Short mmCIF file of C-alpha atoms and ligand atoms in Angstrom, two decimals:
data_model
loop_
_atom_site.label_atom_id
_atom_site.label_comp_id
_atom_site.label_asym_id
_atom_site.label_seq_id
_atom_site.Cartn_x
_atom_site.Cartn_y
_atom_site.Cartn_z
CA MET A 1 -15.66 6.78 36.04
CA ARG A 2 -12.17 8.37 36.70
CA ALA A 3 -10.88 10.15 33.37
CA GLN A 4 -8.39 7.83 31.73
CA LYS A 5 -5.48 8.93 28.91
CA ILE A 6 -5.83 6.52 26.58
CA LYS A 7 -3.18 6.02 23.54
CA ALA A 8 -3.87 4.57 20.21
CA PRO A 9 -2.33 0.34 21.13
CA ARG A 10 1.63 0.00 19.67
CA GLY A 11 2.38 -0.46 15.99
CA THR A 12 -0.87 1.53 15.21
CA PHE A 13 -1.02 5.54 14.32
CA ASP A 14 -3.94 8.16 12.80
CA VAL A 15 -3.20 10.03 9.51
CA LEU A 16 -3.39 13.66 9.88
CA GLY A 17 -3.03 17.17 8.51
CA GLU A 18 -0.33 16.21 5.97
CA GLN A 19 -0.63 12.99 5.73
CA THR A 20 -4.22 12.72 4.78
CA GLU A 21 -3.78 14.75 1.54
CA ALA A 22 -0.68 12.68 0.60
CA ARG A 23 -2.34 10.10 1.00
CA ALA A 24 -5.10 10.47 -0.92
CA THR A 25 -2.81 11.63 -3.96
CA LEU A 26 -1.33 8.48 -4.02
CA GLU A 27 -4.73 7.21 -3.69
CA ALA A 28 -5.38 8.68 -7.07
CA ARG A 29 -2.43 8.22 -8.79
CA ALA A 30 -3.08 4.33 -7.56
CA ARG A 31 -6.39 4.69 -9.47
CA ALA A 32 -5.58 6.57 -11.93
CA LEU A 33 -2.92 3.89 -12.91
CA LEU A 34 -4.67 0.40 -12.00
CA GLU A 35 -8.87 1.47 -13.86
CA ASP A 36 -6.18 2.98 -16.94
CA ALA A 37 -5.52 -0.44 -17.33
CA GLY A 38 -8.33 -1.88 -17.25
CA TYR A 39 -7.95 -3.07 -13.45
CA GLU A 40 -11.52 -2.48 -11.62
CA ARG A 41 -11.44 -1.86 -7.60
CA ILE A 42 -12.68 -4.27 -5.08
CA GLU A 43 -13.34 -4.54 -1.35
CA THR A 44 -13.39 -7.19 0.85
CA PRO A 45 -14.27 -7.31 4.29
CA THR A 46 -11.57 -6.52 7.16
CA PHE A 47 -11.81 -9.91 8.87
CA GLU A 48 -12.66 -13.49 7.25
CA ALA A 49 -12.71 -17.41 8.13
CA THR A 50 -9.23 -17.98 9.98
CA GLU A 51 -8.92 -21.20 8.20
CA LEU A 52 -8.65 -19.17 4.61
CA PHE A 53 -5.63 -17.79 5.54
CA ARG A 54 -4.40 -21.34 7.09
CA LEU A 55 -4.97 -22.70 3.51
CA GLY A 56 -3.73 -19.79 1.12
CA VAL A 57 -1.09 -18.24 3.51
CA GLY A 58 0.01 -21.42 4.31
CA GLU A 59 0.65 -23.15 7.63
CA SER A 60 4.67 -22.85 7.68
CA THR A 61 4.18 -19.02 7.16
CA ASP A 62 5.19 -16.23 9.82
CA ILE A 63 2.49 -14.58 9.05
CA VAL A 64 0.53 -18.22 9.63
CA ARG A 65 2.20 -19.26 12.61
CA LYS A 66 2.59 -15.82 15.07
CA GLU A 67 1.55 -13.12 13.06
CA MET A 68 -2.56 -13.24 13.10
CA PHE A 69 -5.06 -11.62 15.08
CA THR A 70 -7.12 -13.92 15.00
CA LEU A 71 -10.62 -13.95 17.54
CA GLU A 72 -13.54 -15.63 17.71
CA ASP A 73 -17.19 -14.69 17.34
CA GLY A 74 -20.14 -15.62 19.65
CA ALA A 75 -20.73 -18.32 17.80
CA GLY A 76 -17.56 -20.23 18.65
CA ARG A 77 -16.33 -19.58 14.82
CA SER A 78 -12.30 -18.62 14.56
CA LEU A 79 -12.00 -15.18 12.46
CA THR A 80 -9.28 -13.32 11.57
CA LEU A 81 -8.06 -9.84 10.10
CA ARG A 82 -6.67 -9.71 7.25
CA PRO A 83 -2.69 -9.92 7.01
CA GLU A 84 -2.49 -9.81 3.38
CA GLY A 85 -4.83 -9.14 -0.30
CA THR A 86 -3.92 -11.83 -2.23
CA ALA A 87 -5.88 -14.78 0.04
CA PRO A 88 -9.07 -12.79 -0.74
CA VAL A 89 -9.26 -11.60 -3.43
CA CYS A 90 -9.53 -15.38 -4.91
CA ARG A 91 -11.73 -16.28 -1.97
CA ALA A 92 -14.00 -13.54 -3.56
CA TYR A 93 -12.89 -15.34 -7.54
CA VAL A 94 -13.77 -18.28 -6.40
CA GLU A 95 -17.63 -17.69 -4.16
CA HIS A 96 -18.56 -14.82 -7.16
CA GLY A 97 -17.80 -17.15 -10.28
CA MET A 98 -15.45 -14.76 -11.79
CA HIS A 99 -13.96 -17.63 -13.62
CA LYS A 100 -17.20 -17.10 -16.32
CA ARG A 101 -16.27 -13.10 -17.10
CA ARG A 102 -13.73 -12.52 -19.56
CA GLN A 103 -9.78 -13.35 -18.43
CA PRO A 104 -8.23 -12.19 -16.73
CA VAL A 105 -9.99 -10.36 -14.01
CA LYS A 106 -7.68 -7.73 -12.98
CA LEU A 107 -9.10 -5.89 -9.82
CA TRP A 108 -7.01 -3.63 -6.56
CA TYR A 109 -7.59 -2.69 -3.63
CA LEU A 110 -6.07 -0.17 -1.52
CA SER A 111 -6.91 -1.18 2.39
CA SER A 112 -5.79 -1.56 5.63
CA PHE A 113 -4.25 -5.41 6.75
CA PHE A 114 -2.76 -6.34 9.93
CA ARG A 115 0.20 -8.14 11.28
CA SER A 116 1.13 -8.83 14.54
CA GLU A 117 5.10 -7.50 13.54
CA ARG A 118 7.23 -6.15 16.31
CA ALA A 119 6.39 -2.74 15.76
CA GLN A 120 9.62 -0.39 14.61
CA ALA A 121 9.88 2.44 11.98
CA GLY A 122 7.85 1.48 8.22
CA ARG A 123 6.85 -2.19 10.35
CA TYR A 124 3.36 -1.61 12.18
CA ARG A 125 0.98 -4.01 13.24
CA GLN A 126 -2.45 -2.35 11.17
CA PHE A 127 -0.90 -1.38 7.69
CA TRP A 128 -2.32 -0.34 4.53
CA GLN A 129 -1.27 -1.29 0.39
CA VAL A 130 -2.05 -0.23 -2.41
CA GLY A 131 -2.79 -3.79 -4.99
CA ALA A 132 -3.36 -5.28 -7.99
CA GLU A 133 -4.55 -9.02 -8.82
CA ALA A 134 -4.57 -10.60 -12.62
CA LEU A 135 -6.22 -13.80 -12.62
CA GLY A 136 -7.11 -16.44 -15.48
CA SER A 137 -3.96 -16.12 -17.48
CA GLU A 138 -0.81 -17.56 -17.68
CA ASP A 139 0.02 -15.25 -20.21
CA PRO A 140 4.03 -14.20 -19.54
CA ALA A 141 2.23 -10.09 -21.12
CA VAL A 142 0.62 -10.71 -17.32
CA ASP A 143 3.68 -10.35 -15.22
CA ALA A 144 5.26 -7.72 -17.13
CA GLU A 145 2.24 -5.35 -17.35
CA SER A 146 1.94 -6.24 -13.65
CA ILE A 147 5.01 -5.56 -12.55
CA ALA A 148 5.57 -2.61 -14.51
CA LEU A 149 2.81 -0.85 -13.66
CA LEU A 150 3.80 -0.89 -9.65
CA ALA A 151 7.02 -0.13 -11.24
CA ALA A 152 5.26 3.70 -12.77
CA LEU A 153 3.86 3.61 -9.77
CA LEU A 154 7.28 3.95 -7.30
CA GLY A 155 8.39 5.69 -10.02
CA GLU A 156 5.29 8.92 -9.83
CA MET A 157 5.27 8.36 -5.90
CA GLY A 158 9.61 9.54 -5.84
CA VAL A 159 10.12 6.23 -4.14
CA LYS A 160 14.18 5.82 -4.83
CA PRO A 161 16.87 4.50 -5.03
CA VAL A 162 14.43 1.22 -6.50
CA ARG A 163 16.32 -1.70 -7.09
CA LEU A 164 13.62 -4.69 -7.88
CA ARG A 165 15.14 -8.63 -8.13
CA LEU A 166 13.10 -11.46 -9.32
CA SER A 167 12.98 -14.72 -9.83
CA SER A 168 11.31 -17.71 -10.75
CA LEU A 169 9.87 -20.39 -7.70
CA GLY A 170 8.63 -22.51 -10.74
CA SER A 171 6.04 -24.98 -10.64
CA PRO A 172 5.29 -27.10 -7.73
CA ALA A 173 6.64 -30.29 -9.13
CA SER A 174 10.16 -29.67 -9.75
CA ARG A 175 10.51 -27.54 -6.26
CA GLY A 176 9.59 -30.51 -4.65
CA GLU A 177 12.43 -32.32 -6.37
CA TYR A 178 14.50 -28.97 -5.41
CA ARG A 179 13.35 -29.00 -2.24
CA GLU A 180 14.54 -32.45 -1.06
CA LEU A 181 18.00 -31.55 -2.32
CA LEU A 182 18.03 -28.46 -0.10
CA GLN A 183 17.08 -30.10 2.43
CA ASN A 184 19.98 -32.77 1.58
CA TYR A 185 21.66 -30.28 1.73
CA LEU A 186 20.90 -27.85 5.24
CA ARG A 187 20.93 -31.08 6.86
CA ALA A 188 24.64 -31.60 5.45
CA HIS A 189 25.23 -28.41 7.08
CA ALA A 190 23.46 -28.38 9.73
CA GLU A 191 25.39 -27.24 12.67
CA GLN A 192 26.26 -23.60 11.16
CA LEU A 193 22.82 -22.58 10.73
CA SER A 194 21.07 -21.03 13.06
CA PRO A 195 19.15 -22.71 15.59
CA GLU A 196 15.53 -21.32 13.53
CA VAL A 197 16.73 -22.03 10.30
CA ARG A 198 16.96 -25.70 11.48
CA GLU A 199 14.36 -25.78 13.04
CA ARG A 200 12.70 -25.14 10.28
CA ILE A 201 14.47 -27.60 7.69
CA GLU A 202 11.84 -30.41 7.45
CA LEU A 203 8.32 -26.80 7.18
CA ASN A 204 9.58 -24.57 5.64
CA PRO A 205 13.34 -24.94 4.70
CA LEU A 206 13.48 -22.11 1.92
CA ARG A 207 13.38 -19.47 4.09
CA ALA A 208 16.78 -20.18 5.31
CA PHE A 209 17.50 -17.67 2.17
CA ASP A 210 16.17 -15.10 4.06
CA SER A 211 17.81 -15.74 7.81
CA ASP A 212 20.60 -12.39 7.95
CA HIS A 213 22.36 -15.25 11.33
CA PRO A 214 26.25 -14.73 9.99
CA GLY A 215 26.76 -18.70 9.82
CA THR A 216 23.49 -19.54 8.03
CA ARG A 217 24.69 -16.77 5.77
CA ARG A 218 27.59 -18.56 4.73
CA VAL A 219 25.45 -21.61 4.20
CA MET A 220 23.81 -20.54 2.12
CA SER A 221 26.38 -18.72 0.07
CA GLY A 222 27.02 -21.77 -1.53
CA ALA A 223 23.62 -23.63 -1.31
CA PRO A 224 21.98 -24.85 -5.12
CA ARG A 225 19.40 -23.08 -6.20
CA LEU A 226 16.06 -23.27 -6.99
CA LEU A 227 16.05 -21.00 -10.16
CA GLU A 228 18.36 -23.56 -11.95
CA HIS A 229 16.72 -26.69 -10.76
CA ILE A 230 12.70 -25.72 -12.14
CA SER A 231 11.93 -27.16 -15.56
CA SER A 232 12.30 -26.52 -19.10
CA GLU A 233 8.46 -24.30 -19.42
CA ASP A 234 8.81 -23.11 -16.19
CA ALA A 235 12.65 -21.43 -17.25
CA ASP A 236 10.85 -20.61 -21.00
CA HIS A 237 8.28 -18.39 -19.44
CA PHE A 238 10.80 -16.60 -17.03
CA THR A 239 12.89 -15.64 -20.34
CA GLU A 240 10.00 -14.60 -21.65
CA VAL A 241 8.92 -12.22 -18.28
CA ARG A 242 11.85 -11.02 -18.96
CA GLU A 243 12.57 -10.17 -21.95
CA LEU A 244 9.26 -8.40 -22.08
CA LEU A 245 10.35 -5.93 -18.97
CA SER A 246 13.21 -5.22 -21.17
CA GLN A 247 11.05 -4.74 -23.31
CA ALA A 248 8.86 -1.81 -20.65
CA ASN A 249 11.87 -0.35 -19.64
CA VAL A 250 12.46 -1.79 -16.95
CA ALA A 251 15.21 -2.65 -15.00
CA TYR A 252 15.15 -5.64 -12.36
CA GLU A 253 18.18 -8.01 -11.16
CA VAL A 254 17.76 -11.43 -11.17
CA ASP A 255 17.89 -13.07 -7.94
CA PRO A 256 17.82 -16.19 -7.37
CA THR A 257 18.03 -15.67 -3.42
CA LEU A 258 14.89 -14.50 -2.82
CA VAL A 259 12.15 -16.08 -1.52
CA ARG A 260 8.93 -14.67 -0.80
CA GLY A 261 7.22 -14.77 2.80
CA LEU A 262 3.80 -17.06 2.01
CA ASP A 263 3.51 -20.04 0.10
CA TYR A 264 1.36 -19.48 -2.14
CA TYR A 265 3.91 -18.28 -5.12
CA THR A 266 4.31 -20.27 -8.11
CA ARG A 267 7.49 -18.66 -10.86
CA THR A 268 7.37 -15.41 -11.08
CA VAL A 269 8.89 -13.46 -7.54
CA PHE A 270 9.97 -9.82 -6.73
CA GLU A 271 11.00 -7.50 -4.75
CA PHE A 272 10.85 -4.10 -4.75
CA THR A 273 13.50 -2.62 -2.18
CA SER A 274 15.05 1.35 -1.71
CA ASP A 275 17.40 1.98 0.28
CA ALA A 276 16.45 5.01 1.22
CA LEU A 277 14.02 3.03 4.28
CA GLY A 278 16.64 0.97 6.10
CA ALA A 279 15.67 -2.74 7.53
CA GLN A 280 12.46 -2.81 6.65
CA SER A 281 13.69 -2.32 3.31
CA GLY A 282 10.56 -4.17 1.56
CA VAL A 283 8.11 -1.40 -0.25
CA ALA A 284 6.20 -3.78 -2.38
CA GLY A 285 6.87 -6.95 -3.64
CA GLY A 286 4.98 -9.99 -5.33
CA GLY A 287 4.13 -12.30 -7.75
CA ARG A 288 2.39 -15.75 -9.38
CA TYR A 289 0.29 -17.54 -7.49
CA ASP A 290 -1.40 -20.14 -10.33
CA GLY A 291 -2.64 -22.62 -7.42
CA LEU A 292 -3.88 -20.43 -5.48
CA VAL A 293 -8.16 -20.23 -6.78
CA GLU A 294 -7.67 -23.91 -7.22
CA ARG A 295 -6.61 -24.72 -3.31
CA LEU A 296 -9.75 -22.62 -2.48
CA GLY A 297 -11.60 -24.22 -4.27
CA GLY A 298 -11.85 -22.78 -7.30
CA PRO A 299 -11.46 -23.91 -11.08
CA PRO A 300 -7.64 -24.87 -12.11
CA THR A 301 -7.00 -20.44 -12.57
CA PRO A 302 -3.74 -19.45 -12.55
CA GLY A 303 -3.10 -15.16 -11.16
CA MET A 304 -0.30 -13.08 -10.61
CA GLY A 305 -0.26 -9.01 -7.88
CA TRP A 306 1.88 -7.32 -6.09
CA ALA A 307 0.92 -5.50 -2.60
CA ALA A 308 2.78 -2.02 -1.92
CA GLY A 309 2.94 -0.34 1.29
CA ILE A 310 1.76 2.89 1.53
CA GLU A 311 3.23 3.91 3.87
CA ARG A 312 6.81 3.18 2.83
CA MET A 313 5.45 4.46 0.00
CA LEU A 314 6.35 7.82 1.30
CA LEU A 315 8.62 7.72 3.72
CA ALA A 316 10.78 6.46 0.78
CA GLY A 317 9.21 8.67 -1.94
CA ASP A 318 9.21 12.33 -2.32
CA ALA A 319 7.23 14.30 -0.02
CA ILE A 320 3.93 15.72 -2.00
CA PRO A 321 3.66 18.70 -2.34
CA GLY A 322 0.68 20.15 0.35
CA GLY A 323 -1.41 22.89 -0.32
CA ALA A 324 -4.01 21.83 -2.96
CA ASN A 325 -7.07 22.31 -0.18
CA ALA A 326 -6.01 26.39 0.22
CA PRO A 327 -8.84 27.97 1.25
CA GLU A 328 -9.28 30.80 -2.10
CA LEU A 329 -11.25 32.94 0.48
CA PHE A 330 -10.88 33.62 4.11
CA VAL A 331 -13.47 35.34 6.06
CA ALA A 332 -12.68 37.35 8.56
CA LEU A 333 -13.74 39.34 11.38
CA ALA A 334 -13.35 42.98 12.67
CA ASP A 335 -12.07 43.18 16.23
CA GLY A 336 -15.46 43.75 18.60
CA THR A 337 -17.30 42.37 16.46
CA ASP A 338 -21.11 42.50 16.41
CA PRO A 339 -23.94 39.83 16.23
CA ALA A 340 -24.53 41.65 12.97
CA ARG A 341 -21.15 41.35 11.47
CA ARG A 342 -20.94 38.45 12.31
CA ARG A 343 -24.32 37.47 9.84
CA ALA A 344 -23.18 39.47 7.35
CA ALA A 345 -19.56 37.44 7.34
CA PHE A 346 -21.90 34.27 7.12
CA ALA A 347 -23.66 34.71 4.83
CA LEU A 348 -20.23 36.35 2.22
CA LEU A 349 -18.72 32.81 3.45
CA GLY A 350 -22.58 31.00 1.87
CA ALA A 351 -22.49 32.52 -1.55
CA ALA A 352 -18.64 32.10 -1.68
CA ARG A 353 -18.80 28.33 -1.20
CA SER A 354 -22.16 28.15 -3.36
CA ALA A 355 -20.17 30.69 -6.59
CA GLY A 356 -17.47 27.16 -5.73
CA LEU A 357 -14.78 29.41 -4.28
CA ARG A 358 -12.53 26.80 -1.75
CA ALA A 359 -13.37 29.77 1.36
CA GLN A 360 -13.14 29.16 5.50
CA MET A 361 -14.64 31.87 7.65
CA GLU A 362 -12.66 32.70 11.30
CA LEU A 363 -14.18 30.64 14.15
CA ALA A 364 -11.91 30.73 17.24
CA GLY A 365 -12.87 34.84 18.25
CA ARG A 366 -9.07 35.42 17.73
CA SER A 367 -7.92 38.99 17.52
CA LEU A 368 -7.82 40.39 13.75
CA LYS A 369 -4.01 39.81 13.32
CA GLY A 370 -4.06 36.33 14.49
CA GLN A 371 -6.75 35.53 12.61
CA LEU A 372 -4.69 36.88 9.45
CA GLY A 373 -1.84 34.82 10.51
CA PHE A 374 -4.22 32.03 10.31
CA ALA A 375 -4.95 32.57 6.79
CA GLY A 376 -1.43 32.81 6.16
CA THR A 377 -0.72 28.98 7.82
CA LEU A 378 -3.50 28.17 5.08
CA GLY A 379 -2.09 29.73 2.66
CA ALA A 380 -5.09 31.31 1.81
CA ARG A 381 -4.98 33.54 -1.55
CA TYR A 382 -7.97 36.14 -0.25
CA VAL A 383 -8.75 37.22 3.27
CA ALA A 384 -12.08 38.86 3.25
CA ILE A 385 -12.59 41.44 6.31
CA VAL A 386 -16.12 42.43 7.13
CA GLU A 387 -16.96 45.48 8.08
CA ASN A 388 -20.71 47.39 8.09
CA GLY A 389 -22.04 46.38 5.23
CA GLU A 390 -18.58 46.82 3.71
CA THR A 391 -15.55 44.45 3.59
CA VAL A 392 -11.60 45.08 3.34
CA LEU A 393 -10.25 42.68 0.61
CA ARG A 394 -6.29 41.12 0.61
CA ASP A 395 -5.00 39.92 -1.93
CA MET A 396 -2.32 37.32 0.59
CA GLN A 397 -0.48 36.76 -2.90
CA GLU A 398 -0.09 40.14 -4.49
CA GLY A 399 -0.03 42.06 -0.99
CA GLY A 400 -2.91 44.64 -1.71
CA GLN A 401 -6.14 45.46 -0.61
CA GLU A 402 -9.33 47.60 -1.69
CA ARG A 403 -12.72 48.53 0.25
CA ILE A 404 -15.13 47.46 -1.41
CA ALA A 405 -19.23 46.46 -1.38
CA THR A 406 -19.39 42.94 0.90
CA ASP A 407 -22.23 41.62 -1.95
CA THR A 408 -19.31 42.39 -4.62
CA VAL A 409 -16.67 40.86 -2.61
CA VAL A 410 -17.48 36.51 -4.21
CA HIS A 411 -17.15 38.62 -8.01
CA ALA A 412 -13.75 40.53 -6.87
CA VAL A 413 -12.50 36.96 -6.19
CA LEU A 414 -13.70 35.34 -8.54
CA ARG A 415 -11.86 37.73 -10.94
CA GLY A 416 -8.99 37.85 -8.80
CA LEU A 417 -8.20 34.19 -9.70
CA ARG A 418 -8.83 34.56 -13.49
CA THR A 419 -12.15 32.48 -13.27
CA LEU A 420 -14.75 35.14 -14.88
P1 LIG B 1 3.93 -8.65 1.31
O1 LIG B 1 5.79 -8.24 0.62
O2 LIG B 1 3.71 -9.88 2.58
O3 LIG B 1 3.15 -9.77 0.11
O4 LIG B 1 3.80 -7.27 1.49
C1 LIG B 1 3.32 -6.48 0.56
C2 LIG B 1 4.36 -5.01 1.38
O5 LIG B 1 3.21 -4.57 2.03
C3 LIG B 1 5.44 -5.06 1.67
O6 LIG B 1 6.39 -5.13 0.65
C4 LIG B 1 5.20 -4.10 2.72
O7 LIG B 1 5.67 -2.56 1.71
C5 LIG B 1 4.10 -4.06 2.91
N1 LIG B 1 3.80 -4.51 4.21
C6 LIG B 1 3.38 -5.34 4.88
N2 LIG B 1 3.90 -5.87 6.03
C7 LIG B 1 3.97 -5.01 7.00
C8 LIG B 1 3.86 -4.03 8.02
N3 LIG B 1 4.27 -4.70 8.97
N4 LIG B 1 4.44 -2.34 8.12
C9 LIG B 1 4.37 -1.51 6.72
N5 LIG B 1 4.65 -2.58 6.07
C10 LIG B 1 3.78 -3.44 5.21
C11 LIG B 1 2.26 -9.43 0.54
O8 LIG B 1 0.69 -9.06 1.37
C12 LIG B 1 1.42 -9.66 -1.10
N6 LIG B 1 -0.36 -10.10 -0.67
C13 LIG B 1 1.14 -8.96 -1.95
C14 LIG B 1 0.93 -10.00 -3.32
C15 LIG B 1 -0.22 -9.83 -3.94
N7 LIG B 1 1.99 -11.60 -3.54
C16 LIG B 1 0.47 -11.69 -4.91
N8 LIG B 1 0.12 -11.18 -4.62
#
């Protein structure tokens, strides 16, 4: 067969070098923050029955209509690469009878998700999210705690400038009445709307608030607002969420035009955006989904959660300082080293690692100058140049060097690092 160069598919990327480190740091911070707040890690499968997303995310959403990667297994079952994490977490809650545990059950995840979207900066076909879901309580404190944790994570990652838009969609009953009101309004202004919005008046009229078509935007500025039509119970819930957010010093703006791209939301919805991102300004979003567990065959169970895009947080956040893995000792070989010296160097590498040092060794046959340059690039603190029975130990930070017996190098490095 002829050799061929094959590239990663469009909208996907490899994670390399510094990016690996930045992601590991983000994951460590998310884990510390969420697990300290009582969230437990959950892993769900990369693919699920397609029905889960049709039912959970909703037939009228862009995700289900045009963004799912769906495949069939040998037995003709339809499977879909997960486009989001909330429906799978609710499926797992039902499947494992988690309603019998103490409520709320708080779960977090960090996984990759798949959407067949037009790829551009900040928008990929395989992307990563960190998410948190709290199931089993409708207390407004759950909403406020969840949002405050996300605000803290974005703060720790240095994501700025960040805006929190907040609204309430009320409950399905009040939404039904409002839907009709909005549909009538849209029908009355149909000729000014974009063809796409016009087509969706019956299926999903609320999405008209999301359009960037100028005519549609003009019509929507005068449209009735859902927030003004929610029940008094839902309005009280929203007021309490706002009070508690203020208590937690989380700044927000109420935006009654906020709609989310998933059908399961009830009551609280929110989105964090950052101007640092350009067109794809959404860093994180979420809300309540009080009917979802029941729709997936479980007992009536309220739920609240969010997901934040890892790539978008890294794009909009402060650069995470690298160098955490820089070697404390780099074992170099003098030019033209014979096998005996190579073995002595290898033994030194092993001894250094056994003593708990981060150590690396020359593996590519570079000249001594090349090795010193490489050790510098790695950020190595000490370089040991192994000669016959003796070693030159160079302090790359302070600049000095000394010739010592090879079997005292580890001790000297430990002393230099003041861990002895
Ligand atoms: P979402 O708003 O669809 O919500 O996605 C959350 C975040 O994932 C977005 O704010 C964005 O940062 C990131 N994201 C989404 N699509 C892409 C993409 N194609 N490329 C890169 N990043 C992307 C959800 O997924 C809900 N499950 C959130 C939730 C949890 N609601 C309640 N619980």
